[in-house]
Amino acid sequence: MPDRPTSEDFKNAQSLPYPARQSEMDIQPQTDLKEYRAADKLRGKVALVTGADSGIGRAVALAFALEGAQVAILYNENDGDAQVTKQLVEERGGHCLVIKADVRDKAACTDAVKQTVDAYGGLNVLVNNAAFQATQDSILDISEEQLRRTLETNLFGYVFMIQAALPHLHEGDAIINTGSIVGETGNPMLVDYTASKGGIHALTKSLALQFGKLGNGVRINAVLPGPVWTPNIPGTMPLDEVQKFGHEVALGRPGQPEELAPAYVYLACQDSSFVTGTLLQVTGGKLSS
């Protein structure tokens, strides 16, 4: 088993300017899946993962590639991190299409899906993972600009990507949204972010019912991470929170991105053929009420 940093190990961690780069973090997130044992669960599939330059998205893209999928990654800002993701995929024998785009732009989402389909001949799995968060102590301090960026990235972008992808998806294909445990529990510093994640959870359940009624055979589920060590943490959270990160969960530590990836593999492959509309918590014991 790999060593996982505990909350005590973060006591000297530093904040980083937003958008934080994984390459600049003093405690590196574990995203390379060195211990992962693949089983060809996605052989012949095509997957598009948003927010995949670093963190959870990088780990998911790499796990999908290890399982045999052709992978496209979409990211918005950090070119260097995105190239590292591409390199990791290709070092393990996969192919990685890199797309720079902002999911707040509906036309960009449509184009990203088109690029993926043109490159690989189809699309089987969409992972909506791109996210934005910023902390504020009071709702009165949430600017209109922040509110729009949070909701347009975390909710509008998911809808735009689903609208673009759905015409290409068929029986047995899957959409996986990244929600959050705070969308179930709330968080006083992340009011707009928690609202957006709660919206993602409701979107997932509603579309599961809609797709079932349509009979298109497309499954849609969400993974709900607890505290996970990604660039968003030192890039957006107050320093005192960064330096005790993961202290509140039962396992006494934050999750690592590579610990989330198997949940996405499960929801993407036929092992979960009877699973839709599910909110799969991967939290280390940070439980919803």
CSV table of C-alpha atoms in Angstrom, one decimal:
chain,number,residue,atom,x,y,z
A,1,MET,CA,0.0,0.0,0.0
A,2,PRO,CA,1.3,3.5,-0.8
A,3,ASP,CA,1.9,5.9,2.0
A,4,ARG,CA,-0.9,8.5,2.2
A,5,PRO,CA,-0.3,11.9,4.0
A,6,THR,CA,-2.4,12.4,7.1
A,7,SER,CA,-3.8,15.7,8.1
A,8,GLU,CA,-0.8,16.2,10.4
A,9,ASP,CA,1.5,16.1,7.4
A,10,PHE,CA,-0.1,19.3,6.0
A,11,LYS,CA,0.8,21.5,9.0
A,12,ASN,CA,3.5,23.3,7.0
A,13,ALA,CA,1.7,23.3,3.6
A,14,GLN,CA,1.6,26.6,1.7
A,15,SER,CA,-1.1,28.4,-0.2
A,16,LEU,CA,-0.7,29.0,-3.9
A,17,PRO,CA,-2.2,31.7,-6.2
A,18,TYR,CA,-5.2,30.7,-8.2
A,19,PRO,CA,-5.2,28.8,-10.5
A,20,ALA,CA,-2.8,26.6,-8.6
A,21,ARG,CA,-0.6,24.3,-10.6
A,22,GLN,CA,-0.1,20.7,-9.4
A,23,SER,CA,3.5,20.9,-10.5
A,24,GLU,CA,4.1,23.7,-7.9
A,25,MET,CA,2.4,22.0,-4.9
A,26,ASP,CA,4.9,21.3,-2.1
A,27,ILE,CA,3.0,18.1,-1.2
A,28,GLN,CA,2.3,16.4,-4.5
A,29,PRO,CA,-1.1,14.9,-5.0
A,30,GLN,CA,-0.9,11.2,-5.8
A,31,THR,CA,-2.2,10.8,-9.3
A,32,ASP,CA,0.0,8.4,-11.1
A,33,LEU,CA,-1.8,5.1,-10.1
A,34,LYS,CA,1.4,3.1,-9.7
A,35,GLU,CA,-0.4,0.5,-7.7
A,36,TYR,CA,-3.5,0.3,-10.0
A,37,ARG,CA,-4.2,-3.1,-11.5
A,38,ALA,CA,-6.1,-2.7,-14.8
A,39,ALA,CA,-8.4,-5.4,-16.3
A,40,ASP,CA,-9.4,-4.0,-19.8
A,41,LYS,CA,-12.7,-2.8,-18.4
A,42,LEU,CA,-12.9,0.0,-21.0
A,43,ARG,CA,-11.1,-1.6,-24.0
A,44,GLY,CA,-12.4,-0.1,-27.2
A,45,LYS,CA,-14.2,2.8,-25.4
A,46,VAL,CA,-13.7,6.5,-26.0
A,47,ALA,CA,-13.8,8.9,-22.9
A,48,LEU,CA,-13.8,12.6,-22.6
A,49,VAL,CA,-12.8,14.0,-19.2
A,50,THR,CA,-13.2,17.7,-18.3
A,51,GLY,CA,-11.0,19.4,-15.7
A,52,ALA,CA,-8.3,16.8,-16.4
A,53,ASP,CA,-5.1,18.7,-16.4
A,54,SER,CA,-4.5,17.8,-12.7
A,55,GLY,CA,-6.1,16.3,-9.6
A,56,ILE,CA,-9.0,14.0,-9.8
A,57,GLY,CA,-9.5,14.6,-13.6
A,58,ARG,CA,-5.9,13.5,-14.3
A,59,ALA,CA,-6.2,10.4,-12.2
A,60,VAL,CA,-9.5,9.4,-13.9
A,61,ALA,CA,-8.0,10.0,-17.4
A,62,LEU,CA,-5.0,7.8,-16.5
A,63,ALA,CA,-7.2,5.1,-15.1
A,64,PHE,CA,-9.4,5.1,-18.1
A,65,ALA,CA,-6.3,4.8,-20.4
A,66,LEU,CA,-5.0,1.9,-18.3
A,67,GLU,CA,-8.3,0.2,-18.7
A,68,GLY,CA,-7.9,0.5,-22.5
A,69,ALA,CA,-10.0,3.6,-23.4
A,70,GLN,CA,-9.0,6.3,-25.8
A,71,VAL,CA,-8.9,9.5,-23.8
A,72,ALA,CA,-9.6,13.1,-24.5
A,73,ILE,CA,-8.9,15.7,-21.7
A,74,LEU,CA,-10.4,19.2,-21.5
A,75,TYR,CA,-8.8,21.9,-19.4
A,76,ASN,CA,-9.0,25.6,-19.2
A,77,GLU,CA,-5.8,27.3,-18.0
A,78,ASN,CA,-2.8,25.2,-16.9
A,79,ASP,CA,-1.0,24.2,-20.0
A,80,GLY,CA,2.0,22.6,-18.3
A,81,ASP,CA,-0.2,20.4,-16.0
A,82,ALA,CA,-2.3,19.3,-19.1
A,83,GLN,CA,0.9,18.2,-20.9
A,84,VAL,CA,1.9,16.1,-17.9
A,85,THR,CA,-1.4,14.3,-18.0
A,86,LYS,CA,-0.9,13.6,-21.7
A,87,GLN,CA,2.7,12.3,-21.0
A,88,LEU,CA,1.5,10.0,-18.2
A,89,VAL,CA,-1.2,8.5,-20.4
A,90,GLU,CA,1.2,8.0,-23.3
A,91,GLU,CA,4.0,6.6,-21.2
A,92,ARG,CA,1.5,3.8,-20.3
A,93,GLY,CA,0.7,3.1,-23.9
A,94,GLY,CA,-2.5,5.2,-24.2
A,95,HIS,CA,-3.4,8.1,-26.5
A,96,CYS,CA,-4.5,11.4,-25.1
A,97,LEU,CA,-6.2,14.2,-27.1
A,98,VAL,CA,-5.6,17.5,-25.3
A,99,ILE,CA,-8.4,20.2,-25.7
A,100,LYS,CA,-8.1,23.7,-24.1
A,101,ALA,CA,-11.6,25.1,-23.6
A,102,ASP,CA,-13.8,26.9,-21.1
A,103,VAL,CA,-16.9,24.8,-20.3
A,104,ARG,CA,-18.8,28.0,-19.6
A,105,ASP,CA,-18.9,28.5,-23.3
A,106,LYS,CA,-21.6,26.2,-24.9
A,107,ALA,CA,-20.0,26.4,-28.3
A,108,ALA,CA,-16.6,25.3,-26.9
A,109,CYS,CA,-18.3,22.3,-25.3
A,110,THR,CA,-19.8,21.3,-28.6
A,111,ASP,CA,-16.5,21.7,-30.3
A,112,ALA,CA,-14.7,19.6,-27.7
A,113,VAL,CA,-17.1,16.7,-28.3
A,114,LYS,CA,-16.7,17.2,-32.0
A,115,GLN,CA,-12.9,17.1,-31.8
A,116,THR,CA,-13.1,13.9,-29.7
A,117,VAL,CA,-15.5,12.1,-32.1
A,118,ASP,CA,-13.5,13.2,-35.1
A,119,ALA,CA,-10.3,11.9,-33.5
A,120,TYR,CA,-11.5,8.6,-32.2
A,121,GLY,CA,-14.6,7.9,-34.2
A,122,GLY,CA,-17.1,8.1,-31.4
A,123,LEU,CA,-17.8,8.8,-27.7
A,124,ASN,CA,-18.8,6.4,-25.0
A,125,VAL,CA,-18.0,8.0,-21.6
A,126,LEU,CA,-18.3,11.7,-20.6
A,127,VAL,CA,-16.9,12.7,-17.2
A,128,ASN,CA,-17.9,16.2,-16.1
A,129,ASN,CA,-15.2,17.2,-13.6
A,130,ALA,CA,-14.3,20.8,-14.3
A,131,ALA,CA,-15.0,23.0,-11.2
A,132,PHE,CA,-14.5,26.4,-9.7
A,133,GLN,CA,-14.7,27.4,-6.0
A,134,ALA,CA,-13.8,30.4,-3.9
A,135,THR,CA,-14.3,30.8,-0.2
A,136,GLN,CA,-16.2,33.7,1.5
A,137,ASP,CA,-17.1,34.0,5.2
A,138,SER,CA,-20.4,35.7,4.4
A,139,ILE,CA,-22.9,35.4,1.5
A,140,LEU,CA,-22.8,39.2,1.5
A,141,ASP,CA,-19.2,38.9,0.2
A,142,ILE,CA,-20.0,36.7,-2.8
A,143,SER,CA,-19.8,39.0,-5.8
A,144,GLU,CA,-21.9,38.6,-8.8
A,145,GLU,CA,-18.8,37.8,-10.8
A,146,GLN,CA,-17.9,34.9,-8.4
A,147,LEU,CA,-21.5,33.6,-8.3
A,148,ARG,CA,-21.7,33.5,-12.1
A,149,ARG,CA,-18.3,31.9,-12.5
A,150,THR,CA,-19.1,29.2,-9.9
A,151,LEU,CA,-22.6,28.3,-11.3
A,152,GLU,CA,-21.6,28.6,-14.9
A,153,THR,CA,-18.5,26.4,-14.5
A,154,ASN,CA,-20.0,23.8,-12.2
A,155,LEU,CA,-23.6,23.6,-13.4
A,156,PHE,CA,-24.0,25.3,-16.8
A,157,GLY,CA,-20.8,23.6,-18.0
A,158,TYR,CA,-22.1,20.2,-17.1
A,159,VAL,CA,-25.4,20.8,-18.9
A,160,PHE,CA,-23.6,22.1,-22.0
A,161,MET,CA,-21.3,19.1,-22.1
A,162,ILE,CA,-24.2,16.6,-21.7
A,163,GLN,CA,-26.1,18.4,-24.4
A,164,ALA,CA,-23.1,18.1,-26.7
A,165,ALA,CA,-22.3,14.5,-25.9
A,166,LEU,CA,-25.7,12.9,-25.6
A,167,PRO,CA,-26.4,12.5,-29.4
A,168,HIS,CA,-23.2,10.4,-29.6
A,169,LEU,CA,-24.0,8.1,-26.7
A,170,HIS,CA,-25.8,4.8,-27.0
A,171,GLU,CA,-26.9,1.8,-25.1
A,172,GLY,CA,-24.3,0.9,-22.4
A,173,ASP,CA,-22.6,4.3,-22.5
A,174,ALA,CA,-22.2,6.5,-19.4
A,175,ILE,CA,-22.1,10.0,-18.1
A,176,ILE,CA,-20.3,10.6,-14.7
A,177,ASN,CA,-20.6,13.9,-12.9
A,178,THR,CA,-18.3,15.0,-10.1
A,179,GLY,CA,-20.5,16.2,-7.2
A,180,SER,CA,-19.2,16.7,-3.7
A,181,ILE,CA,-20.1,15.6,-0.2
A,182,VAL,CA,-20.5,19.3,0.7
A,183,GLY,CA,-23.5,19.3,-1.7
A,184,GLU,CA,-25.1,17.0,0.9
A,185,THR,CA,-23.8,18.6,4.1
A,186,GLY,CA,-23.3,22.2,3.2
A,187,ASN,CA,-20.1,24.3,4.0
A,188,PRO,CA,-20.3,27.8,5.5
A,189,MET,CA,-17.3,29.1,3.5
A,190,LEU,CA,-18.4,27.6,0.1
A,191,VAL,CA,-22.1,28.6,-0.1
A,192,ASP,CA,-22.2,29.1,-3.9
A,193,TYR,CA,-20.0,26.1,-4.5
A,194,THR,CA,-22.2,23.8,-2.3
A,195,ALA,CA,-25.3,25.1,-4.1
A,196,SER,CA,-23.8,24.2,-7.5
A,197,LYS,CA,-22.9,20.7,-6.3
A,198,GLY,CA,-26.3,20.1,-4.9
A,199,GLY,CA,-27.6,21.2,-8.3
A,200,ILE,CA,-25.3,18.6,-9.9
A,201,HIS,CA,-26.8,15.9,-7.6
A,202,ALA,CA,-30.3,16.8,-8.6
A,203,LEU,CA,-29.4,17.0,-12.3
A,204,THR,CA,-27.9,13.5,-12.1
A,205,LYS,CA,-31.0,12.0,-10.5
A,206,SER,CA,-33.4,13.9,-12.9
A,207,LEU,CA,-31.5,12.8,-16.0
A,208,ALA,CA,-31.4,9.2,-14.9
A,209,LEU,CA,-35.2,9.3,-14.8
A,210,GLN,CA,-35.4,11.1,-18.1
A,211,PHE,CA,-32.9,8.7,-19.9
A,212,GLY,CA,-34.8,5.7,-18.5
A,213,LYS,CA,-38.1,7.0,-19.9
A,214,LEU,CA,-36.4,7.7,-23.2
A,215,GLY,CA,-35.0,4.2,-23.3
A,216,ASN,CA,-31.7,5.3,-24.7
A,217,GLY,CA,-29.7,2.9,-22.4
A,218,VAL,CA,-27.4,5.8,-21.3
A,219,ARG,CA,-26.6,5.6,-17.5
A,220,ILE,CA,-25.8,8.8,-15.5
A,221,ASN,CA,-24.3,8.8,-12.0
A,222,ALA,CA,-22.2,11.1,-9.8
A,223,VAL,CA,-19.1,10.6,-7.6
A,224,LEU,CA,-19.2,12.6,-4.4
A,225,PRO,CA,-15.7,13.1,-3.2
A,226,GLY,CA,-14.9,14.2,0.4
A,227,PRO,CA,-11.7,16.2,1.1
A,228,VAL,CA,-9.3,15.3,-1.7
A,229,TRP,CA,-5.8,16.8,-2.1
A,230,THR,CA,-5.9,18.6,-5.4
A,231,PRO,CA,-4.6,22.0,-6.6
A,232,ASN,CA,-8.0,23.6,-5.7
A,233,ILE,CA,-7.1,23.2,-2.0
A,234,PRO,CA,-4.0,25.3,-1.7
A,235,GLY,CA,-5.3,27.5,-4.5
A,236,THR,CA,-8.6,28.5,-3.0
A,237,MET,CA,-8.8,27.5,0.7
A,238,PRO,CA,-7.7,29.6,3.7
A,239,LEU,CA,-4.2,28.7,4.9
A,240,ASP,CA,-5.5,27.4,8.3
A,241,GLU,CA,-7.8,25.0,6.5
A,242,VAL,CA,-5.0,23.9,4.1
A,243,GLN,CA,-2.7,23.1,7.1
A,244,LYS,CA,-5.2,20.7,8.7
A,245,PHE,CA,-6.7,19.4,5.6
A,246,GLY,CA,-8.7,16.2,6.0
A,247,HIS,CA,-8.7,16.3,9.8
A,248,GLU,CA,-12.5,15.9,10.0
A,249,VAL,CA,-12.9,12.6,8.2
A,250,ALA,CA,-13.0,9.1,9.9
A,251,LEU,CA,-9.7,8.0,8.3
A,252,GLY,CA,-7.9,11.1,9.6
A,253,ARG,CA,-6.5,12.2,6.3
A,254,PRO,CA,-7.6,13.6,2.9
A,255,GLY,CA,-8.2,11.3,-0.1
A,256,GLN,CA,-5.7,11.3,-3.0
A,257,PRO,CA,-7.0,11.6,-6.5
A,258,GLU,CA,-5.9,8.1,-7.5
A,259,GLU,CA,-8.2,6.8,-4.7
A,260,LEU,CA,-11.2,8.3,-6.5
A,261,ALA,CA,-10.4,7.0,-10.0
A,262,PRO,CA,-11.6,3.4,-9.4
A,263,ALA,CA,-15.1,4.8,-8.6
A,264,TYR,CA,-15.2,6.4,-12.0
A,265,VAL,CA,-14.0,3.3,-13.7
A,266,TYR,CA,-16.7,1.3,-12.0
A,267,LEU,CA,-19.4,3.7,-13.2
A,268,ALA,CA,-18.0,3.9,-16.7
A,269,CYS,CA,-17.9,0.1,-17.3
A,270,GLN,CA,-20.4,-2.7,-17.6
A,271,ASP,CA,-19.8,-3.7,-14.0
A,272,SER,CA,-22.3,-1.0,-13.1
A,273,SER,CA,-24.9,-1.9,-15.8
A,274,PHE,CA,-27.8,-1.7,-13.3
A,275,VAL,CA,-26.5,1.5,-11.6
A,276,THR,CA,-28.0,4.9,-12.7
A,277,GLY,CA,-29.0,8.0,-10.7
A,278,THR,CA,-26.6,7.1,-7.9
A,279,LEU,CA,-24.6,9.5,-5.9
A,280,LEU,CA,-21.5,7.4,-5.0
A,281,GLN,CA,-19.8,8.9,-1.9
A,282,VAL,CA,-16.0,8.4,-1.7
A,283,THR,CA,-15.2,10.4,1.4
A,284,GLY,CA,-12.9,8.6,3.8
A,285,GLY,CA,-15.8,8.7,6.3
A,286,LYS,CA,-16.9,12.4,6.0
A,287,LEU,CA,-20.6,11.4,6.0
A,288,SER,CA,-23.7,13.2,5.0
A,289,SER,CA,-26.6,13.5,7.4
